[in-house]
Short mmCIF file of N, CA and C and ligand atoms in Angstrom, two decimals:
data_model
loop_
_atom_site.label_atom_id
_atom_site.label_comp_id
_atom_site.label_asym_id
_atom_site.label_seq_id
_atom_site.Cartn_x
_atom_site.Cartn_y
_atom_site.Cartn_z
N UNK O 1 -80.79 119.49 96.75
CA UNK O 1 -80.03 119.41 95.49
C UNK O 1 -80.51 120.51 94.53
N UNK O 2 -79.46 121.39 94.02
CA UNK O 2 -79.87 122.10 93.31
C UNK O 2 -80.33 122.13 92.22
N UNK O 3 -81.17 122.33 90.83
CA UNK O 3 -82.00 122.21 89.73
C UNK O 3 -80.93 122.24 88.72
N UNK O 4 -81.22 121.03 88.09
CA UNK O 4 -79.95 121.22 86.96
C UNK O 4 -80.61 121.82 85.84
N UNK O 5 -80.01 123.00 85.17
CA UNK O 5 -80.32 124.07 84.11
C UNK O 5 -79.89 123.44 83.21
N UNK O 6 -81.03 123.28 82.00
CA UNK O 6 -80.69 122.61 80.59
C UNK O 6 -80.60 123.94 79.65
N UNK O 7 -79.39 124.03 78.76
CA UNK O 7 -79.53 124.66 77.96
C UNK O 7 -79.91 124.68 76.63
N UNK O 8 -79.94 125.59 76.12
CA UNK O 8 -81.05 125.68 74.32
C UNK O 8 -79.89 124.69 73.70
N UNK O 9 -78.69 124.68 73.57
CA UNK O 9 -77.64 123.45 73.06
C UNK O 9 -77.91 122.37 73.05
N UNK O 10 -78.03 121.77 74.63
CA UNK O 10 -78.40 120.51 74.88
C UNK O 10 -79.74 120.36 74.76
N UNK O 11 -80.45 121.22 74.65
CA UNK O 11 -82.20 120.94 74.05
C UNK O 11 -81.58 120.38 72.66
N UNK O 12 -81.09 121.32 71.66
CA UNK O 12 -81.17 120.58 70.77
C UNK O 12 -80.04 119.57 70.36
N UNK O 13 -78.94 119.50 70.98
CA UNK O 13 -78.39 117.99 71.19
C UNK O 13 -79.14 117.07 71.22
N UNK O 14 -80.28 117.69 71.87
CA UNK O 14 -80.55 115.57 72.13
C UNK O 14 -82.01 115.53 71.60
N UNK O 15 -82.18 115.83 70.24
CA UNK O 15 -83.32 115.79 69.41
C UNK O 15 -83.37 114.39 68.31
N UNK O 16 -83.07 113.10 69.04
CA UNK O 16 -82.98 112.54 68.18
C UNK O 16 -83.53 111.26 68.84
N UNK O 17 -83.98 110.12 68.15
CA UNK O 17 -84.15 108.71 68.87
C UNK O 17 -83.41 108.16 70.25
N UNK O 18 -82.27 108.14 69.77
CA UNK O 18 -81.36 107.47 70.51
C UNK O 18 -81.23 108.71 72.32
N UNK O 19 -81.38 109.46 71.84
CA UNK O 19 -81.56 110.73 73.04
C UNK O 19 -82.56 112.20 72.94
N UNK O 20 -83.02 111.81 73.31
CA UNK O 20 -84.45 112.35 72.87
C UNK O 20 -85.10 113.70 73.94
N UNK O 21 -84.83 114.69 74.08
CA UNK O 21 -85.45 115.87 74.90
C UNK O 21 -86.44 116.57 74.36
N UNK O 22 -87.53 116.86 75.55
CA UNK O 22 -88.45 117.42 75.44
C UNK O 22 -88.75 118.76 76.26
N UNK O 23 -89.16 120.17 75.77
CA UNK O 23 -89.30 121.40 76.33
C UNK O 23 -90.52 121.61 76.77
N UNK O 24 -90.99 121.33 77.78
CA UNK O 24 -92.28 121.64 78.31
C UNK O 24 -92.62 122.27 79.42
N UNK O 25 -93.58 123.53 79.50
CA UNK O 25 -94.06 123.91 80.33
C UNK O 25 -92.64 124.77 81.06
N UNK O 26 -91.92 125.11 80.75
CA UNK O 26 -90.34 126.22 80.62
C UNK O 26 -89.15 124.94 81.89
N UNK O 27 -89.74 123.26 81.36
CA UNK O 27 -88.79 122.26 81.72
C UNK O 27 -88.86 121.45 80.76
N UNK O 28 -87.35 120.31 81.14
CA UNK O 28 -87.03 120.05 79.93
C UNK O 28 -87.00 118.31 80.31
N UNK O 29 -87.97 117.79 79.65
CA UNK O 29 -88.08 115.44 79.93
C UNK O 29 -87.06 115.13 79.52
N UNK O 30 -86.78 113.96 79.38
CA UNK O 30 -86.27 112.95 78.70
C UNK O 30 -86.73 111.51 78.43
N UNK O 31 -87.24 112.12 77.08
CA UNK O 31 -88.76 111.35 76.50
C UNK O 31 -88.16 110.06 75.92
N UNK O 32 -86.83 109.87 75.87
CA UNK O 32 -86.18 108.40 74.86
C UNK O 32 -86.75 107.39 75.05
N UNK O 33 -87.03 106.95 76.57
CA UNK O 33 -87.17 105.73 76.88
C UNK O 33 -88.63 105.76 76.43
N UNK O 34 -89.47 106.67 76.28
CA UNK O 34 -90.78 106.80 76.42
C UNK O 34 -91.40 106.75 75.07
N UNK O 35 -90.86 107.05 74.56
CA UNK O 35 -91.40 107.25 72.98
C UNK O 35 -92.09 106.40 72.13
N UNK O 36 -91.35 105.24 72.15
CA UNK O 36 -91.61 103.74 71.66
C UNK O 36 -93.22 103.79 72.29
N UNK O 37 -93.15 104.29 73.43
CA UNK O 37 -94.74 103.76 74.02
C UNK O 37 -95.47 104.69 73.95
N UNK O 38 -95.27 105.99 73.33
CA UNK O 38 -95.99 106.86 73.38
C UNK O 38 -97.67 106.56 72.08
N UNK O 39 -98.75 106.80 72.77
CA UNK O 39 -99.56 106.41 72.16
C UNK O 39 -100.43 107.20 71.17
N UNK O 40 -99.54 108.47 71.16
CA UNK O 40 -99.80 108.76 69.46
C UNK O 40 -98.88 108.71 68.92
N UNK O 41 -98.09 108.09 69.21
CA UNK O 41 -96.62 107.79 68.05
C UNK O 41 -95.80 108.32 68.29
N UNK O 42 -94.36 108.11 67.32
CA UNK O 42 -93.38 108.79 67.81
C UNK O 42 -93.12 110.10 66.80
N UNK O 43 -93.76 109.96 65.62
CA UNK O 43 -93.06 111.09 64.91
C UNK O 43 -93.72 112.86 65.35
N UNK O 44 -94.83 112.45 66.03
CA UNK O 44 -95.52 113.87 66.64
C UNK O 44 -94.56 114.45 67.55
N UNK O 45 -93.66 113.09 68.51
CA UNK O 45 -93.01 113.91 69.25
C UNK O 45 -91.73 114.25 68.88
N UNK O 46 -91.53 113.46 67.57
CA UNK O 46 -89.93 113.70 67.01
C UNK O 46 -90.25 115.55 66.10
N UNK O 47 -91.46 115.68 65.75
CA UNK O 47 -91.14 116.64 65.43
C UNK O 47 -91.72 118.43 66.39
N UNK O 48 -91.19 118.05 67.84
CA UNK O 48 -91.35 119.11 68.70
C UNK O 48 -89.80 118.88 69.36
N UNK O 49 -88.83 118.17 68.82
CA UNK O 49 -88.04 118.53 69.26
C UNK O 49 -87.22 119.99 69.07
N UNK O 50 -86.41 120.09 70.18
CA UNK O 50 -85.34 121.40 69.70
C UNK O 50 -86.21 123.14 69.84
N UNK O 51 -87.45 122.63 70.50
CA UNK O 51 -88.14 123.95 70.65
C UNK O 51 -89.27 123.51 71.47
N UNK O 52 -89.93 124.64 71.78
CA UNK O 52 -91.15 124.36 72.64
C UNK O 52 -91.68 123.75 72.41
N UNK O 53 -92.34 122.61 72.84
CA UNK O 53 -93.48 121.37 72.87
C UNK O 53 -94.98 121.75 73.29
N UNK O 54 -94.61 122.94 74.47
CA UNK O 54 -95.64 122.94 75.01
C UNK O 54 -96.96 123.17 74.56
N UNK O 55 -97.34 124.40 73.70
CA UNK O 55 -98.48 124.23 72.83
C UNK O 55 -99.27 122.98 72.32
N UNK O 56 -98.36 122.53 71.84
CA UNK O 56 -98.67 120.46 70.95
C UNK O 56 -99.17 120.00 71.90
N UNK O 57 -98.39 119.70 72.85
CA UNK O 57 -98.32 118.91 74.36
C UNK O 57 -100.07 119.43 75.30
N UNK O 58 -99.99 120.75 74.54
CA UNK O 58 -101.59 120.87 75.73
C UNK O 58 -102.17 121.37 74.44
N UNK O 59 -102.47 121.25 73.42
CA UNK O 59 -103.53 121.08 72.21
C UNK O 59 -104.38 119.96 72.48
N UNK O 60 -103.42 118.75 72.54
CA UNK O 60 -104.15 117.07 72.62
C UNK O 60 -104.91 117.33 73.54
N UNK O 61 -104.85 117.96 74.81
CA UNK O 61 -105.92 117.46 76.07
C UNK O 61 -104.71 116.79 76.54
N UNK O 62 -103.82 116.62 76.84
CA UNK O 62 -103.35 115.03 77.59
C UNK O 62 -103.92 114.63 79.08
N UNK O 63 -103.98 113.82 79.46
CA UNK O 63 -104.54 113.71 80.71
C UNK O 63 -103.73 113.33 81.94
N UNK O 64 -104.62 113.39 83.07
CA UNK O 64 -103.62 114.03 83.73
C UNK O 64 -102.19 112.71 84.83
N UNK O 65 -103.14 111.34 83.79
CA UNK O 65 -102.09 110.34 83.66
C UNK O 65 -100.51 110.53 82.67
N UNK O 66 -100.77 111.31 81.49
CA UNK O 66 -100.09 111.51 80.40
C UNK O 66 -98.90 112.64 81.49
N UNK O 67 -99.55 113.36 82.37
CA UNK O 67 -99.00 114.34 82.51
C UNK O 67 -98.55 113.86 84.02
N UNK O 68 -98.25 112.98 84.53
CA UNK O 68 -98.08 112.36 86.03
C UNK O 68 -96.82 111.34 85.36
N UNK O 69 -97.07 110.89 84.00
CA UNK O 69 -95.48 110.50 83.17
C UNK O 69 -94.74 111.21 83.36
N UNK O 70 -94.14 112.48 83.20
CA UNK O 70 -93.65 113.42 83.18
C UNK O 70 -92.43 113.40 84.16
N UNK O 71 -92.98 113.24 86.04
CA UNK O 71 -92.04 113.30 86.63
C UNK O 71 -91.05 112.32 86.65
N UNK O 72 -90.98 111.18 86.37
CA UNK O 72 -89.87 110.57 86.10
C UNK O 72 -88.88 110.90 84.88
N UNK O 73 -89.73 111.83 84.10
CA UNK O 73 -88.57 112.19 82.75
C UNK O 73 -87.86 113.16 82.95
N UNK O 74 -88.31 114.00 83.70
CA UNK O 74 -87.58 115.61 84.74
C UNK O 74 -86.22 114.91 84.34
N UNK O 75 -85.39 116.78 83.35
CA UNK O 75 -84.12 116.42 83.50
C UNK O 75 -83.81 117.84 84.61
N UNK O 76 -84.35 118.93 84.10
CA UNK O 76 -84.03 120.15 84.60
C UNK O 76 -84.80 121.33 83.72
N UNK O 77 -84.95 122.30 84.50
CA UNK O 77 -85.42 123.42 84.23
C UNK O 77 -84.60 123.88 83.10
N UNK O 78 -85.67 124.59 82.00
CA UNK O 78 -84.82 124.86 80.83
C UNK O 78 -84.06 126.45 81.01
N UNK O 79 -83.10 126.87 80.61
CA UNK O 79 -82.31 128.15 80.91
C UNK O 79 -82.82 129.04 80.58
N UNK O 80 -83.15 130.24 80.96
CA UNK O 80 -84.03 131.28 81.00
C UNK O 80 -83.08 132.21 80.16
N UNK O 81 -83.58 133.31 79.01
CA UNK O 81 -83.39 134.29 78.45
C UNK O 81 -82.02 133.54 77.21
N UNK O 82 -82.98 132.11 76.48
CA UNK O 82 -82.33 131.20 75.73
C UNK O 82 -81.88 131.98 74.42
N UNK O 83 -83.25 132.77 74.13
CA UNK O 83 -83.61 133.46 72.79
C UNK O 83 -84.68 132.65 72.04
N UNK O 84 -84.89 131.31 72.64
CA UNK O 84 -86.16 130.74 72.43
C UNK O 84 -87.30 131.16 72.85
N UNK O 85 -88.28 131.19 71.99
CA UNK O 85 -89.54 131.91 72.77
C UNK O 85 -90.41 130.56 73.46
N UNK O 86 -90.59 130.37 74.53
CA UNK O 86 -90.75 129.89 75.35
C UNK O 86 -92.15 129.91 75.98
N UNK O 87 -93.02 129.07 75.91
CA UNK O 87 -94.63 129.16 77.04
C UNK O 87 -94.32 129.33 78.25
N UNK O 88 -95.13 130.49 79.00
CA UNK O 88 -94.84 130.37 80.11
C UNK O 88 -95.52 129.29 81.05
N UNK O 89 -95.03 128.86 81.92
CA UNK O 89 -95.57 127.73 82.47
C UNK O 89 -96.61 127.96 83.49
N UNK O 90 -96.70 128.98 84.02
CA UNK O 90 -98.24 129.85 84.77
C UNK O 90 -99.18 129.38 83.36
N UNK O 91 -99.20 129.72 82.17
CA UNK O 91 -100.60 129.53 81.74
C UNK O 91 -100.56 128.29 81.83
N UNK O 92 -100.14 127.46 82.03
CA UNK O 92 -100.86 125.75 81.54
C UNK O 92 -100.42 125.24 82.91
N UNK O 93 -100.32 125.93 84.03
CA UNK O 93 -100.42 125.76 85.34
C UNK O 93 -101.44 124.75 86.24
N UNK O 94 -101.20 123.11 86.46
CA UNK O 94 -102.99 123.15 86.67
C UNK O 94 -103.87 124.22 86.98
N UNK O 95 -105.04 124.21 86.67
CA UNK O 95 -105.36 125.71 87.04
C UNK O 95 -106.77 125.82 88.38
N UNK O 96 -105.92 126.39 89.52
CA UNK O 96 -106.91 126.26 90.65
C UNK O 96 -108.39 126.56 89.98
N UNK O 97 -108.39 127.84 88.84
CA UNK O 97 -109.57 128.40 88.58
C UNK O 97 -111.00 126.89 88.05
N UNK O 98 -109.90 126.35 87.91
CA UNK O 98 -111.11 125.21 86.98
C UNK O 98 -111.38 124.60 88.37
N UNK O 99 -110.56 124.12 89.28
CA UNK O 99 -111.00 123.16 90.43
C UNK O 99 -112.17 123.98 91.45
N UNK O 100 -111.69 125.31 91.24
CA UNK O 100 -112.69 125.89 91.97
C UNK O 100 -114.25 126.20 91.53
N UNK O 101 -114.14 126.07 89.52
CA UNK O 101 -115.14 126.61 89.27
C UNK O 101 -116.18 125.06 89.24
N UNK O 102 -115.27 124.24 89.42
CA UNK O 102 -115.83 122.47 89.23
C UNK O 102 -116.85 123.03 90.88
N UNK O 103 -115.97 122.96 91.75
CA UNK O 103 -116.88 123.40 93.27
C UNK O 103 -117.82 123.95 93.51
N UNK O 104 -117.90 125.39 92.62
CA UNK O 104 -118.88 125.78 93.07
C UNK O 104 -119.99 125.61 91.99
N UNK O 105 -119.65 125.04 90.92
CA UNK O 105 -120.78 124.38 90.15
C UNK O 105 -121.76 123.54 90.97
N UNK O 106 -120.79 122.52 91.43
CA UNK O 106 -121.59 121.38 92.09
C UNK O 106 -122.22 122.18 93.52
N UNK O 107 -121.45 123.08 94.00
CA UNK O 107 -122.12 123.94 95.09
C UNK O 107 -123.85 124.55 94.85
N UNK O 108 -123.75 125.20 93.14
CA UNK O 108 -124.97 125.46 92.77
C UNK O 108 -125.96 124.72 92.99
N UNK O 109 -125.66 123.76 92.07
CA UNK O 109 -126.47 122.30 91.76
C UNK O 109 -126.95 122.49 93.25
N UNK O 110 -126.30 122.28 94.45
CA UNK O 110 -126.79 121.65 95.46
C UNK O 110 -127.69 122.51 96.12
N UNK O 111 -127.13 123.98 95.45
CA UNK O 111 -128.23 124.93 95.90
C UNK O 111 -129.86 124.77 95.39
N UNK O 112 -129.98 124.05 94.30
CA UNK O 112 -131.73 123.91 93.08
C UNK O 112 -132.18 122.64 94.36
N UNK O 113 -131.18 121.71 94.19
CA UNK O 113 -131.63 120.57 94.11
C UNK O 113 -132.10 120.23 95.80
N UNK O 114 -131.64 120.91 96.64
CA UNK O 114 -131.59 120.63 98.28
C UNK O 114 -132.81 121.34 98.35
N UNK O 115 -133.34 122.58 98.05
CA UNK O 115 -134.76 122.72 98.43
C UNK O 115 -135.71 122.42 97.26
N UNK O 116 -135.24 121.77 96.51
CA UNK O 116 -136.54 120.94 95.48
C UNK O 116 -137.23 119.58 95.98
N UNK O 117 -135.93 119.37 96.73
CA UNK O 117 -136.14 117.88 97.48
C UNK O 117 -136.58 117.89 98.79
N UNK O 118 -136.48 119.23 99.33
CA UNK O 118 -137.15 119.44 100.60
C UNK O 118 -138.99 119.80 100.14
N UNK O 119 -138.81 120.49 99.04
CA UNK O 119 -139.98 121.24 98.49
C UNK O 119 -140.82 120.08 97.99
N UNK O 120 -140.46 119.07 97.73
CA UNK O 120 -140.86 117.07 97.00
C UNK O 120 -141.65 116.91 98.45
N UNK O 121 -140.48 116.84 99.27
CA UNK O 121 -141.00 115.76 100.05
C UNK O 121 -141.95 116.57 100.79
N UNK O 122 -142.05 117.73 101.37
CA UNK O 122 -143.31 118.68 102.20
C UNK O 122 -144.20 118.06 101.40
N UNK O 123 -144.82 118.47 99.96
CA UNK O 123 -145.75 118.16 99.35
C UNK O 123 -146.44 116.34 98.90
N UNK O 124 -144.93 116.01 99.59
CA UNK O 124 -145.31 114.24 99.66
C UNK O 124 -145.90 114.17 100.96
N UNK O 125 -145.37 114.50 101.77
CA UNK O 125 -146.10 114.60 103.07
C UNK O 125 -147.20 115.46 103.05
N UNK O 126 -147.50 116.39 102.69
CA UNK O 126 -148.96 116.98 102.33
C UNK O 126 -150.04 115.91 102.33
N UNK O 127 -149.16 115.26 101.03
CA UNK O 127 -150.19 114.69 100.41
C UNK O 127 -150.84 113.63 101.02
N UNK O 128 -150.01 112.79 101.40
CA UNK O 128 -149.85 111.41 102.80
C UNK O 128 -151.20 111.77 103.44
N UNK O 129 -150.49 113.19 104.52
CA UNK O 129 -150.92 113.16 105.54
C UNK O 129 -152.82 113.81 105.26
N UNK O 130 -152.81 114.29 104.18
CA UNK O 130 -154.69 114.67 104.04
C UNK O 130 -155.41 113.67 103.57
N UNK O 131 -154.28 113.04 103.04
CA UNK O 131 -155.06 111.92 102.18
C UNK O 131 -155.63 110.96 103.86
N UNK O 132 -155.02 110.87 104.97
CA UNK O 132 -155.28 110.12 106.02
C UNK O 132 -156.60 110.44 107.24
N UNK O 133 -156.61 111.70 106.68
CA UNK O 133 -157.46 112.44 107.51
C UNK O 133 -158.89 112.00 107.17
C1 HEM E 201 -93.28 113.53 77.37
C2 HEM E 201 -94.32 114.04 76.79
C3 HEM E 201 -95.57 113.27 76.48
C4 HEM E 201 -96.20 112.31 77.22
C5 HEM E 201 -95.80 111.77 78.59
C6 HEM E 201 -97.35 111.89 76.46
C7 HEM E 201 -98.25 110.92 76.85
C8 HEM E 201 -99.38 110.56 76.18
C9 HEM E 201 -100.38 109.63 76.66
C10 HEM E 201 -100.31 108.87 77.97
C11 HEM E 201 -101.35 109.58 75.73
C12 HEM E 201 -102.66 108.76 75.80
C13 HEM E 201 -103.83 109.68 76.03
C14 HEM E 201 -103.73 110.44 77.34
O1 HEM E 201 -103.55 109.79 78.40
O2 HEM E 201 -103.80 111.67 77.30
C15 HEM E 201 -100.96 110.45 74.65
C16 HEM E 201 -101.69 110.64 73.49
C17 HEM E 201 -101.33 111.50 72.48
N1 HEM E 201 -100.24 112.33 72.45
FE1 HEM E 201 -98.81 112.46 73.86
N2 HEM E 201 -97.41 112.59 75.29
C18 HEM E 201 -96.33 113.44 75.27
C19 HEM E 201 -96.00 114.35 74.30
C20 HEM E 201 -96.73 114.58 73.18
C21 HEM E 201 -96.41 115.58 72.18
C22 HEM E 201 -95.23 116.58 72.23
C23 HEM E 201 -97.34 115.50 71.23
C24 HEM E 201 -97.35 116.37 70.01
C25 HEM E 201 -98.38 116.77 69.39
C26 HEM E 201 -98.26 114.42 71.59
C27 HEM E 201 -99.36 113.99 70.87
C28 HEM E 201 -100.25 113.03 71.27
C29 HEM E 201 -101.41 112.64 70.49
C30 HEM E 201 -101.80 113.18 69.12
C31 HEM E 201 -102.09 111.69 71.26
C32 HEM E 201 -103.42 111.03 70.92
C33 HEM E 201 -103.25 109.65 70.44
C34 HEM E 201 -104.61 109.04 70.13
O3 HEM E 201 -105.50 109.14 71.00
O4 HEM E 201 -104.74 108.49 69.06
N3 HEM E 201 -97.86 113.89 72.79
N4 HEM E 201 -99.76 111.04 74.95
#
């Protein structure tokens, strides 16, 4: 099925309670049903309607529950060369760079800590074994 293209019109058509669109990440939710439950309120998101959200939307931190909401609100990709200036959605991309730099952090770590603990226990056993002699 092909991607239904929302345009800058119907972005801002439906800036209101009763029908409610959201521009994020260069796609466009449909936050109505959601709003009521949204848990910083509704007027933060009433006032990102009709233009990019995305900045607001990744200022908070949202997490990555906040952001797993999302696919059920998918209406369609927003229309390209709107005249809206638009985030591109590469920067707020999950970003492999963080998952990788999480890896090889803990990769480090394991680098101190695997011969400290080898380097522990020789000298525990050192110690054991003269103390027996
Ligand atoms: C459809 C889009 C959105 C969804 C699904 C969503 C979802 C959520 C969720 C689940 C939380 C709870 C904390 C967390 O899990 O991160 C939250 C908190 C919050 N959201 Fe959103 N949000 C959306 C859009 C926005 C927008 C456009 C703004 C504008 C600034 C916004 C502002 C906030 C704030 C300020 C909080 C913090 C509330 C608090 O901790 O007191 N959200 N949002």
């Amino acid at each position: 099925m092909a991607t239904r293209i929302v345009t800058y019109e119907e972005l801002k058509a439906n800036n209101h309670k009763k029908s409610l669109y959201l521009l994020l990440h260069e796609k466009v939710y449909d936050v109505t049903k959601f709003i009521d439950e949204h848990p910083g309120g509704d007027e933060v998101i009433l006032a990102e309607t009709s233009k990019d959200a995305t900045e607001a939307f990744e200022d908070v931190g949202h997490s990555d529950e906040a952001r797993a909401l999302l696919t059920d609100m998918f209406v369609g990709e927003f229309e390209k060369n709107s005249g809206l200036k638009v985030q591109s959605a590469a920067k707020y991309a999950p970003s492999q760079s963080a998952a990788v730099s999480n890896a090889v952090q803990q990769g480090s770590n394991m680098m101190y800590f695997v011969p400290l603990g080898l380097l522990g226990a020789y000298f525990a056993w050192r110690y054991y074994s003269s103390g027996s002699l």
